[in-house]
Short mmCIF file of C-alpha atoms and ligand atoms in Angstrom, two decimals:
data_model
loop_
_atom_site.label_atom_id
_atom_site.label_comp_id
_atom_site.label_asym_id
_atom_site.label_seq_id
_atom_site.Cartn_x
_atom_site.Cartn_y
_atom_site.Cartn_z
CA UNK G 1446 13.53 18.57 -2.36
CA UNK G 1447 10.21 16.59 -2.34
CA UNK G 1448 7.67 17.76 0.57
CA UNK G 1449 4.75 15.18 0.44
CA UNK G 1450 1.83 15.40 1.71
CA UNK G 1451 0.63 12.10 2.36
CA UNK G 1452 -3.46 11.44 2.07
CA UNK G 1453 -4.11 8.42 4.50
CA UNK G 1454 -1.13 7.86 5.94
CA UNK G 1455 -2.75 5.60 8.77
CA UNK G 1456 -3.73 3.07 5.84
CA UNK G 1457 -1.57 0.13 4.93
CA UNK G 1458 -0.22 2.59 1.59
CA UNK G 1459 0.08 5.64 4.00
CA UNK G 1460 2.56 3.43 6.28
CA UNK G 1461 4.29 1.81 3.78
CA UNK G 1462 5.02 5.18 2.30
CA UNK G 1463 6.28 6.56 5.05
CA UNK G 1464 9.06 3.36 5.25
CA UNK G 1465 9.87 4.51 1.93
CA UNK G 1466 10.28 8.21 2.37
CA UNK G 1467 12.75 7.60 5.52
CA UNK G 1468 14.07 5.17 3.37
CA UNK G 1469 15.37 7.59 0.26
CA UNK G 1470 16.94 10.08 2.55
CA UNK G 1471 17.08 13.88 3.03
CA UNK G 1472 15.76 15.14 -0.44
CA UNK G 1473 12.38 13.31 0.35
CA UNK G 1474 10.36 14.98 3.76
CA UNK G 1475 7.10 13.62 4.59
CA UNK G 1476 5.62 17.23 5.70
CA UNK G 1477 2.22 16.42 5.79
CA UNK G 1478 0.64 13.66 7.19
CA UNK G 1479 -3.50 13.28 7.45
CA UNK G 1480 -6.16 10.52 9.07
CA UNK G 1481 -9.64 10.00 8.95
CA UNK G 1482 -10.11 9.26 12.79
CA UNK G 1483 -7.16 7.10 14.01
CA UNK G 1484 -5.70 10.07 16.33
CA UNK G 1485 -3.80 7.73 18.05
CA UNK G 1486 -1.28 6.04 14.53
CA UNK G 1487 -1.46 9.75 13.80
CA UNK G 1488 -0.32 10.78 16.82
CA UNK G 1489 2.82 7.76 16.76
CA UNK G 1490 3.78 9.07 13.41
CA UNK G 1491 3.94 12.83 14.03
CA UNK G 1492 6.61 11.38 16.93
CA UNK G 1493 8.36 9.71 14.61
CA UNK G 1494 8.46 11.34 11.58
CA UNK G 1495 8.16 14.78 12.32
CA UNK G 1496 6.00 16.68 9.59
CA UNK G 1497 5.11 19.99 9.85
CA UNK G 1498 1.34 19.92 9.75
CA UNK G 1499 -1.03 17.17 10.27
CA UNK G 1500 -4.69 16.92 9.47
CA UNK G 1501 -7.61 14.40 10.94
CA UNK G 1502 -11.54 14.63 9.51
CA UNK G 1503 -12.77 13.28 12.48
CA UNK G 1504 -13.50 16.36 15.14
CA UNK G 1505 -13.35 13.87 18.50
CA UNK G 1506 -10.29 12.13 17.12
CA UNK G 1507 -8.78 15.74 16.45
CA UNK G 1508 -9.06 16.68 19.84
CA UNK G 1509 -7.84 13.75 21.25
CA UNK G 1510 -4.60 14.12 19.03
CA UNK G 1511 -4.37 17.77 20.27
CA UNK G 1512 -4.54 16.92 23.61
CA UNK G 1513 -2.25 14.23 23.11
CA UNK G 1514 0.90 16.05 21.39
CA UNK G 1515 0.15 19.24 23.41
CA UNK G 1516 3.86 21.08 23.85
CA UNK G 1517 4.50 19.51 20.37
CA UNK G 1518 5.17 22.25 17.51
CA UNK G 1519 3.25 20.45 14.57
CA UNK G 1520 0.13 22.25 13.48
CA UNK G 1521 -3.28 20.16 13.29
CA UNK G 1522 -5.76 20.85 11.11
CA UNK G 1523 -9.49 18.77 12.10
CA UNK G 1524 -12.37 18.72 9.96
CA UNK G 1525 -13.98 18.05 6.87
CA UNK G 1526 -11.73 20.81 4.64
CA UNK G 1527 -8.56 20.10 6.63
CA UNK G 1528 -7.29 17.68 4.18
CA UNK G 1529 -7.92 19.86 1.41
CA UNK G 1530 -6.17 22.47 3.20
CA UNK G 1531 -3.15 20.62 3.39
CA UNK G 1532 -3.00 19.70 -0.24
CA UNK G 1533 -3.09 23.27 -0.85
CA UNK G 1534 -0.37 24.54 1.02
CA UNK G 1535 2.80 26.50 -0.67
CA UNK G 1536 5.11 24.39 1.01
CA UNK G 1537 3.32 20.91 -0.44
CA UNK G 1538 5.14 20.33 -3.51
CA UNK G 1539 4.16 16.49 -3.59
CA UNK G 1540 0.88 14.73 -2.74
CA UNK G 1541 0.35 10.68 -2.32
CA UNK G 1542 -3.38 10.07 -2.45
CA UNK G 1543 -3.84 7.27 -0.02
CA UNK G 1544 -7.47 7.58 1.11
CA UNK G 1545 -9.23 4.79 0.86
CA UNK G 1546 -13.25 5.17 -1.24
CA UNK G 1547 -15.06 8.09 -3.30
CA UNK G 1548 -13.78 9.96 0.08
CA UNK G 1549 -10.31 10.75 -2.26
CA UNK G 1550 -12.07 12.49 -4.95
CA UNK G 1551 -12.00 16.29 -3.41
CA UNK G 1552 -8.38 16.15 -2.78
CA UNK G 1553 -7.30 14.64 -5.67
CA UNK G 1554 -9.60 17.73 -7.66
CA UNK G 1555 -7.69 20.09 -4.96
CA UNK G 1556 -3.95 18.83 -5.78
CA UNK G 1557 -4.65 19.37 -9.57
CA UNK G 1558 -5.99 22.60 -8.94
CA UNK G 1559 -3.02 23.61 -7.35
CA UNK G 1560 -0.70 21.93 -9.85
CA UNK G 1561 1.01 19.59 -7.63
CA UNK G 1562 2.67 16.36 -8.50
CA UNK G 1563 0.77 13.91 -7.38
CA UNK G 1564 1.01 9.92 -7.25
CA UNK G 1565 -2.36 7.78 -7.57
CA UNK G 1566 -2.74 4.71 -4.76
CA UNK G 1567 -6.32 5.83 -4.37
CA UNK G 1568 -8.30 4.50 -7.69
CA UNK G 1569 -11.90 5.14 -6.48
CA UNK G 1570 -11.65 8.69 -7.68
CA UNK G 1571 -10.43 7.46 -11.10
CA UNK G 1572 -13.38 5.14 -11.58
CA UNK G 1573 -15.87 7.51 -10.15
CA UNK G 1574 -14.59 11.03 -12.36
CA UNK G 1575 -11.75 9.75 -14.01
CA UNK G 1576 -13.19 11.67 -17.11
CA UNK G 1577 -12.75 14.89 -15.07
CA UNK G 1578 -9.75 13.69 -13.34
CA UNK G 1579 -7.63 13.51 -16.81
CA UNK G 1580 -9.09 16.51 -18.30
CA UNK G 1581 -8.57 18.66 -15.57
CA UNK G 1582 -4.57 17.08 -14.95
CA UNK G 1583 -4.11 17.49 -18.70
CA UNK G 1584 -5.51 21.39 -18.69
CA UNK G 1585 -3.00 22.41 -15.15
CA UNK G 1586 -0.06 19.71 -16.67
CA UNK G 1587 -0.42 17.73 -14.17
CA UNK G 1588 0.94 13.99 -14.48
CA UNK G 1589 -0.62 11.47 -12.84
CA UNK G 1590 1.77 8.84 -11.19
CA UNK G 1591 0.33 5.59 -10.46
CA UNK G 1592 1.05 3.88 -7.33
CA UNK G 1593 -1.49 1.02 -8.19
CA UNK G 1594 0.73 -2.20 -8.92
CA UNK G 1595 -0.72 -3.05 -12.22
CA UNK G 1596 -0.86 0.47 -13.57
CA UNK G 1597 2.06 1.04 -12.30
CA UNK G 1598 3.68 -1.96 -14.06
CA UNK G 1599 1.95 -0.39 -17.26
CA UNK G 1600 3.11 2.68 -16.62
CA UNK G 1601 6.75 1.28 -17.32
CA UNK G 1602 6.23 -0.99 -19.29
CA UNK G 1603 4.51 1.38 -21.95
CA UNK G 1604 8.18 3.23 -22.37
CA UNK G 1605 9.29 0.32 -24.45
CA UNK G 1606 7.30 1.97 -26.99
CA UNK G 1607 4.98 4.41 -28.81
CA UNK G 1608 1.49 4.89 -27.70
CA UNK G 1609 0.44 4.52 -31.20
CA UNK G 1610 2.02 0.88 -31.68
CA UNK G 1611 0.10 -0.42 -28.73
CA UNK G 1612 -2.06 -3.58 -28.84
CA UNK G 1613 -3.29 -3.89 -25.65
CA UNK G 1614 -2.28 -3.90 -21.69
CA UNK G 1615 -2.91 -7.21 -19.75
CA UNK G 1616 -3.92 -7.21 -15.95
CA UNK G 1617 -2.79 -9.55 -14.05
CA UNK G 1618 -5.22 -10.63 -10.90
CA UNK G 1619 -3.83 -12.65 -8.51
CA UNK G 1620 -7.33 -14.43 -7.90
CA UNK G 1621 -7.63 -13.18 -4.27
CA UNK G 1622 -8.73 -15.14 -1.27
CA UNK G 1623 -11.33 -17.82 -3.36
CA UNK G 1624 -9.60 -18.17 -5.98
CA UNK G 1625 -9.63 -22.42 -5.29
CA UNK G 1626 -12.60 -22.52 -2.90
CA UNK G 1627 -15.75 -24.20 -3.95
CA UNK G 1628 -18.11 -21.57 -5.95
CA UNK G 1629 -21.01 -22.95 -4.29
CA UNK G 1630 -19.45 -22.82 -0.79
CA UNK G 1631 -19.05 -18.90 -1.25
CA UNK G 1632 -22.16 -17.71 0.15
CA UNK G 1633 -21.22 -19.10 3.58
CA UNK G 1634 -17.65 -17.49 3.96
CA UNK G 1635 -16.60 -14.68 6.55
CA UNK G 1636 -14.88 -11.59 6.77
CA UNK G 1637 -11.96 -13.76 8.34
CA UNK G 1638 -12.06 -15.74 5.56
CA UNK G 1639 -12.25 -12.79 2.97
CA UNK G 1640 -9.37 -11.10 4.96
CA UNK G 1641 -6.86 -13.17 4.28
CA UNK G 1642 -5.39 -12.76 1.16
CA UNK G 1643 -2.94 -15.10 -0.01
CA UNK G 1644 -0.33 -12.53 -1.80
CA UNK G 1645 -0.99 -9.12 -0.44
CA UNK G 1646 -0.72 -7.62 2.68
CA UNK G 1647 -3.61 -4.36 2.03
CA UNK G 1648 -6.48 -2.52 3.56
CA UNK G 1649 -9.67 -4.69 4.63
CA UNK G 1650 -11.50 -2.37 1.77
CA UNK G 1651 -9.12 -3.66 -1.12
CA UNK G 1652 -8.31 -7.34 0.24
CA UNK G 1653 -12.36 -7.80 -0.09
CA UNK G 1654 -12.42 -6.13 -3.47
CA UNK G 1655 -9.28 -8.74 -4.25
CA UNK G 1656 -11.51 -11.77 -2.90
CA UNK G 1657 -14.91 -10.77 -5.92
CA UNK G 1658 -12.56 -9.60 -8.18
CA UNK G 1659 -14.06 -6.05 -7.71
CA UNK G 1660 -10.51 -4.71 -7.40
CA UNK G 1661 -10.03 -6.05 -10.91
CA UNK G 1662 -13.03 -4.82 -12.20
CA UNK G 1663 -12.22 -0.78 -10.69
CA UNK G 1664 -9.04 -1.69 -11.95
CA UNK G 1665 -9.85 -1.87 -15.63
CA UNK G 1666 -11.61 1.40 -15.03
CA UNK G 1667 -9.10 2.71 -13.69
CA UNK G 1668 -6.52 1.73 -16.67
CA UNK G 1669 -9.16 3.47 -19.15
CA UNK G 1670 -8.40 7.21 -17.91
CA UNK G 1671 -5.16 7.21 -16.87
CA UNK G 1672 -3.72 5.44 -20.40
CA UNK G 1673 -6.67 6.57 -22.39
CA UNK G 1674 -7.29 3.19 -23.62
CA UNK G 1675 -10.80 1.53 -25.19
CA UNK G 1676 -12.31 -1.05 -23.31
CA UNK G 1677 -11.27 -3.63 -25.90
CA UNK G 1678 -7.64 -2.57 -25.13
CA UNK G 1679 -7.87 -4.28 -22.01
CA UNK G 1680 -7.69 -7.68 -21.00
CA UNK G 1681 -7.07 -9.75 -17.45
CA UNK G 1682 -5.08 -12.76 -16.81
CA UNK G 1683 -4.91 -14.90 -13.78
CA UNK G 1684 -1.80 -14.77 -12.32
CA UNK G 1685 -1.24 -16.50 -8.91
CA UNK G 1686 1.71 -15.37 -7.90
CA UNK G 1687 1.41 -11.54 -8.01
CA UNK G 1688 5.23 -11.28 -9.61
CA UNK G 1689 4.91 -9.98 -13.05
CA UNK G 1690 2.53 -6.80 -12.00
CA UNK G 1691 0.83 -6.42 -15.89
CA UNK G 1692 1.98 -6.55 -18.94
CA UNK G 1693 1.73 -4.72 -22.57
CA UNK G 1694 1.13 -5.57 -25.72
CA UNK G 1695 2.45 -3.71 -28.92
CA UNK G 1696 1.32 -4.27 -32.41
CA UNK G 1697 4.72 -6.58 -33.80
CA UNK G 1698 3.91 -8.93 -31.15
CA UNK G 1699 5.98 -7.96 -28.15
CA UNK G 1700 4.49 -8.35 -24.80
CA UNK G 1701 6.90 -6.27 -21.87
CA UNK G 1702 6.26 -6.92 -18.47
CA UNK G 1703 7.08 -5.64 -15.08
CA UNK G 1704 8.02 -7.64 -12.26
CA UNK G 1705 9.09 -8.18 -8.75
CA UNK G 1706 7.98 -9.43 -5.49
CA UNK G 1707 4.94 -8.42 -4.53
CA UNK G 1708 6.04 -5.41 -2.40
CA UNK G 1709 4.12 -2.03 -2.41
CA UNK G 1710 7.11 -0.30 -1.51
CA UNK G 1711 8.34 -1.26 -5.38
CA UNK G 1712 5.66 1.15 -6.91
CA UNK G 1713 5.30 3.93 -4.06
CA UNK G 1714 8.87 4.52 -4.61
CA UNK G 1715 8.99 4.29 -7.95
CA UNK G 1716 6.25 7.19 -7.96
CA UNK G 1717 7.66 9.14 -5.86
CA UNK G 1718 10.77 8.91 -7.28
CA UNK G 1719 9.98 8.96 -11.01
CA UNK G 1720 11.71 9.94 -13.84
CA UNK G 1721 14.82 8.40 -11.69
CA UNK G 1722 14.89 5.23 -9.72
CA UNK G 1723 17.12 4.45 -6.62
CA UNK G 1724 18.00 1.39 -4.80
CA UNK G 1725 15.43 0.20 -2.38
CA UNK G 1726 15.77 -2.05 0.22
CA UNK G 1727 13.12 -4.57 -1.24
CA UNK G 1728 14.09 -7.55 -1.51
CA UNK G 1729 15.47 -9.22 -4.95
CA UNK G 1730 13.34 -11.53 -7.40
CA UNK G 1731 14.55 -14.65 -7.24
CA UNK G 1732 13.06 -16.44 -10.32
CA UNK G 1733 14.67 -19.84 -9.85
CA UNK G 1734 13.94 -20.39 -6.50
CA UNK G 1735 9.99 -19.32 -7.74
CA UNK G 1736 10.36 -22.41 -10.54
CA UNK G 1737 7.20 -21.64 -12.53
CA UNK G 1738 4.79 -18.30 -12.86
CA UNK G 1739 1.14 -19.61 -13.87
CA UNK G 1740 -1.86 -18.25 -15.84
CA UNK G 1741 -5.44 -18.83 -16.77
CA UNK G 1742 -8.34 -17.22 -18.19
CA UNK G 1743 -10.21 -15.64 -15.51
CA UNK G 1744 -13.56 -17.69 -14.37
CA UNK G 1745 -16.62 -15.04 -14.82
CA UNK G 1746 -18.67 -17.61 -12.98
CA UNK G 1747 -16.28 -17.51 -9.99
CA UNK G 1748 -15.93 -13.56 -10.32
CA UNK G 1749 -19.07 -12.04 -11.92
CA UNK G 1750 -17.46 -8.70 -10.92
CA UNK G 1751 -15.02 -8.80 -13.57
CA UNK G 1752 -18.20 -8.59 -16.09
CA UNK G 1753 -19.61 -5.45 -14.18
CA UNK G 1754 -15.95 -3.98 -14.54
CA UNK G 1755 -16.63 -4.67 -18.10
CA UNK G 1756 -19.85 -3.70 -18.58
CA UNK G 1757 -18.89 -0.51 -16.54
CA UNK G 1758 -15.77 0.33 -18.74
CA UNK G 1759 -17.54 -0.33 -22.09
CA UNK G 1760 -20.40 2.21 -20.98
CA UNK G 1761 -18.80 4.61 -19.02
CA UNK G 1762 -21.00 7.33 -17.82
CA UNK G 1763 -21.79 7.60 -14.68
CA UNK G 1764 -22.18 3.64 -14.33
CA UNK G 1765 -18.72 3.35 -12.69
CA UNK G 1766 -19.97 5.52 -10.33
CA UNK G 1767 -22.22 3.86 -9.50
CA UNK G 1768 -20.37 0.51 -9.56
CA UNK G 1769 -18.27 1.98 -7.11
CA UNK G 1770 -20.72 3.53 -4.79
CA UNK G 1771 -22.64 0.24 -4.35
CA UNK G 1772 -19.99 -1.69 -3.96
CA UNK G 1773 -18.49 0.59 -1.08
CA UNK G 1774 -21.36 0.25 0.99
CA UNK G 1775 -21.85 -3.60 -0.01
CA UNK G 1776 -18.50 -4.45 1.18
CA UNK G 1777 -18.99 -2.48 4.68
CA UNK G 1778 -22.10 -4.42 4.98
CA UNK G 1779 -20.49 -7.91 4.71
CA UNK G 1780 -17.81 -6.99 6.86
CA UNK G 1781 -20.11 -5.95 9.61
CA UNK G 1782 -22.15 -9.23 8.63
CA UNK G 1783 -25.57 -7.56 7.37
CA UNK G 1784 -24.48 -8.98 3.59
CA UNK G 1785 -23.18 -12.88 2.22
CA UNK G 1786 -19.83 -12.19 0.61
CA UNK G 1787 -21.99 -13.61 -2.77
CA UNK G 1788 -24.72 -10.66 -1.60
CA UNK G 1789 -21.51 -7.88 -2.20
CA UNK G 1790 -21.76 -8.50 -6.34
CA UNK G 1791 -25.24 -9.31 -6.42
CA UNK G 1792 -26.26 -5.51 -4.70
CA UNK G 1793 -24.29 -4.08 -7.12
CA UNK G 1794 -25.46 -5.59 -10.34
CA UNK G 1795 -28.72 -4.86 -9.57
CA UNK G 1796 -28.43 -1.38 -8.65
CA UNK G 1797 -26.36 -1.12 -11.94
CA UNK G 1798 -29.37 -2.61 -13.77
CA UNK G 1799 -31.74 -0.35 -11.99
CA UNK G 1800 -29.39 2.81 -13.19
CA UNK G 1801 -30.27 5.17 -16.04
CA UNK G 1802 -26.75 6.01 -16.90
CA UNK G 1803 -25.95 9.60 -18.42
CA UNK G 1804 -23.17 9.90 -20.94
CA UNK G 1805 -20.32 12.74 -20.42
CA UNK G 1806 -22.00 13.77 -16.38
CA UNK G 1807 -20.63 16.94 -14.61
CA UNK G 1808 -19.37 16.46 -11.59
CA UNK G 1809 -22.83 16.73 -9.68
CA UNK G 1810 -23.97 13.93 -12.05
CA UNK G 1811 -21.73 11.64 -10.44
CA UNK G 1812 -21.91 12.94 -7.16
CA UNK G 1813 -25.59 12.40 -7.40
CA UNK G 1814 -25.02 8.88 -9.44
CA UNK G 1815 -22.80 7.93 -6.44
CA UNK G 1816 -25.39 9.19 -3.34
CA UNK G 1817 -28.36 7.26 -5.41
CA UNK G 1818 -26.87 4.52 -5.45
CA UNK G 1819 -25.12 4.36 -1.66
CA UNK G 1820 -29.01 4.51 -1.07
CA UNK G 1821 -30.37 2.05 -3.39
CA UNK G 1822 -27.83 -0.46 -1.71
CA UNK G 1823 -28.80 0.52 1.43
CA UNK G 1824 -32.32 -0.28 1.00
CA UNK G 1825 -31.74 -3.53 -0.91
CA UNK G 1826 -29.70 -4.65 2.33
CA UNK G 1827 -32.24 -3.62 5.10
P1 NAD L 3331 -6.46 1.57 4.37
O1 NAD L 3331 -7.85 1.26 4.75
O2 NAD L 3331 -5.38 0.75 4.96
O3 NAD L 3331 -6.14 3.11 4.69
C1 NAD L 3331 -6.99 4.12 4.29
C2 NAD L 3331 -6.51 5.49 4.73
O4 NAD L 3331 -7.48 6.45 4.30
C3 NAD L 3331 -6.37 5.66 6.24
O5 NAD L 3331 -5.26 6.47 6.54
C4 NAD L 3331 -7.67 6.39 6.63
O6 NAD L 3331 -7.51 7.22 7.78
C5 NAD L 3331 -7.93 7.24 5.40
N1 NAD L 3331 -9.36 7.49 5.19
C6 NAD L 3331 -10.37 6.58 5.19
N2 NAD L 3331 -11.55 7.17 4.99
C7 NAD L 3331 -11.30 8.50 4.85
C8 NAD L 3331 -12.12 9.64 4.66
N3 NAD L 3331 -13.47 9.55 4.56
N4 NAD L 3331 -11.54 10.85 4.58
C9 NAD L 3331 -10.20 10.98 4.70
N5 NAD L 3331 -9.36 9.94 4.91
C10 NAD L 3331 -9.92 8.71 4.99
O7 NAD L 3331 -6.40 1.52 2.78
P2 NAD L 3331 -5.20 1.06 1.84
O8 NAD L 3331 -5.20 -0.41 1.69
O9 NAD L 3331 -3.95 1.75 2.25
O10 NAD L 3331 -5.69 1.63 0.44
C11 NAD L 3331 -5.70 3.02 0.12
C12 NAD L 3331 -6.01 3.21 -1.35
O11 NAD L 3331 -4.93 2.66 -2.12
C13 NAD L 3331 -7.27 2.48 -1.83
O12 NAD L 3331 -7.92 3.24 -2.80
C14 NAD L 3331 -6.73 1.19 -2.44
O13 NAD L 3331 -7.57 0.70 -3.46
C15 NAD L 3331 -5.41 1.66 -3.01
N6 NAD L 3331 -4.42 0.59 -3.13
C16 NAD L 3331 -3.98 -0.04 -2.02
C17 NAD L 3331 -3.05 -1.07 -2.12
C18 NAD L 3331 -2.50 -1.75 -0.88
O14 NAD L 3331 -1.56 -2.52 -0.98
N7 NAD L 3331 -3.03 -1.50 0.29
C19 NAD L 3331 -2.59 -1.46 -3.38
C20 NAD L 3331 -3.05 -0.80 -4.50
C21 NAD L 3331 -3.98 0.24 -4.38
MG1 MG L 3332 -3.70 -3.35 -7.87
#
């Protein structure tokens, strides 16, 4: 029996999740749902799916859900440790980290500590500590699923053969919102604009990451730790139309790919699932009725990000830290209008520029990397 706790489960992941957990029937329980503030999705899904305990950060929200489900018998947990709490409860054997930002890192730390399985949606973490992240599964045994299309794709893809006969993994990037709009028209579009993403359905944080390219840029990151791979093992490809999900390269040659429709339900239920698979109600790929998949080298004029990905990768540290940190408070910026969606790469190269990156950081190093530069951004904007 699976009892998952799932991190976020307000969030476009956390929902789809759930789907998927009803979906696979009575070994799978979602017993643990948590929120950052939206009491009131929380509150629908405790109705609905029934899990034992509940948690919400937020202190207002957490009294409005207790109010709310008053006479109910779930327990609620409110606060800044609650979350933590819930990963490290006895009856928790399975945790889905679907927090959105940095904000995943103490959890994720928490579930290893306790030795639970634990599936990967979240990639912030990864990119901020995924040096401690790895060491720390490896030392506890811990495997870390990905949930993550791409690395997912990788993930299965790599079983075709030995780590030591791999060339490389290949990205795909679907391109995002701009990936046909004028380059010098992209200082003048909106949120609305950035929001719509042509393959996806996500979060507003990712679908604006998936409009610079950012996403592809944590995403490389991201790869590094949890296949161990150099940065010269890893390569993106344009892709428009999101169906193979990444692809690997071993050294006779032979490139294996994963793909489907582009369906998060595929890889959240091949996570929590894994090392079996079972039907899912996705629908089939059709490949004739697609007619033609299409690729092309990724334009670093269109997408500077992907060279800060690269640059970030290539000197690790606590540069992706910092690359992340920026970029989180860049992105809230342009979506309350205070930034240009061109102003969202340009804060963060130059507080990467301004960084004096330290090799092999502790944990407080990147904590401290990542307040810095939340700061620096800051400042830049105002
Ligand atoms: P979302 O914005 O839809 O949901 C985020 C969830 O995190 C919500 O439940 C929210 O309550 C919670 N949360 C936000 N801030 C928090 C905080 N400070 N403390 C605790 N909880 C907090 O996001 P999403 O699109 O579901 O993405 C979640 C993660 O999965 C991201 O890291 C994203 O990069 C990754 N991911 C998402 C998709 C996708 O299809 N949405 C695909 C691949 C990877
Ligand atoms: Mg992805």
């Amino acid at each position: 029996m699976k009892n998952i706790a799932i991190l976020g489960s307000t969030g476009s992941i956390g929902r789809n999740a759930l789907d998927v957990i009803r979906s696979l029937g009575t070994d799978y329980s979602a017993t643990a749902l948590t929120s950052n503030s939206n009491w009131e999705m929380l509150a629908q899904q405790v109705e609905e799916y029934h899990p034992k305990r509940v948690a919400i950060v937020d202190g207002e929200g957490g009294r409005r859900l207790k109010e709310r489900l008053s006479g109910n018998s779930v327990q609620i947990l409110t606060g800044e440790e609650s979350i933590e709490e819930i990963v490290a409860d006895a009856n928790i054997n399975f945790v889905l980290s679907a927090i959105v930002g940095a904000a995943a890192l103490p959890a994720t730390l928490t579930a290893i500590e306790h030795k639970k399985n634990l599936a990967l949606a979240n990639k912030e973490a990864l990119v901020m500590a995924g040096g401690i992240v790895t060491e720390r599964a490896r030392k506890k045994g811990v495997t870390l699923l990905p949930v993550d299309s791409e690395h997912s794709a990788i993930f299965q893809s790599l079983s075709a053969g030995r780590r030591s006969e791999l060339r490389r993994v290949i990205l795909t990037a679907s391109g995002g919102a701009f990936r046909d709009y004028p380059v010098d028209k992209l200082d003048k579009v909106t949120p609305e604009q950035a929001l719509d993403h042509p393959t996806w359905k996500m979060g507003k944080k990712i679908t604006i990451d998936s409009a610079t390219l950012m996403n592809k840029a944590l995403e490389i990151i991201e790869a590094k730790w949890l296949f161990g791979l150099k940065a010269e093992e890893i390569d993106v490809v344009i892709h428009h139309q999101s169906i193979i999900h990444s692809m690997v390269e071993f050294q006779d040659g032979s490139v294996i790919a994963q793909m489907g429709l582009p369906d998060m339900k595929l890889p959240i239920q091949y996570a929590l699932t894994y090392p079996e698979r079972r039907p899912a109600s996705v629908e089939p790929l059709d490949l004739a009725k697609l007619g033609k998949l299409t690729f092309a080298k990724p334009d670093l004029q269109r997408f500077p990000a992907l060279r800060l990905g690269f640059w970030a990768v290539n000197d690790s540290g606590t540069l992706p830290a910092v690359m992340n940190a920026a970029n989180e408070v860049a992105v809230d910026a342009f979506l309350e209008r205070r930034l240009k969606f061109t102003g969202i790469v340009r804060a963060v190269e130059e507080v990467m520029h301004k960084h004096t990156n330290k090799k092999n950081p502790s944990l407080e190093d990147i904590m401290s990397a990542d307040s810095w530069a939340r700061k620096e951004v800051r400042n830049a904007i105002r």
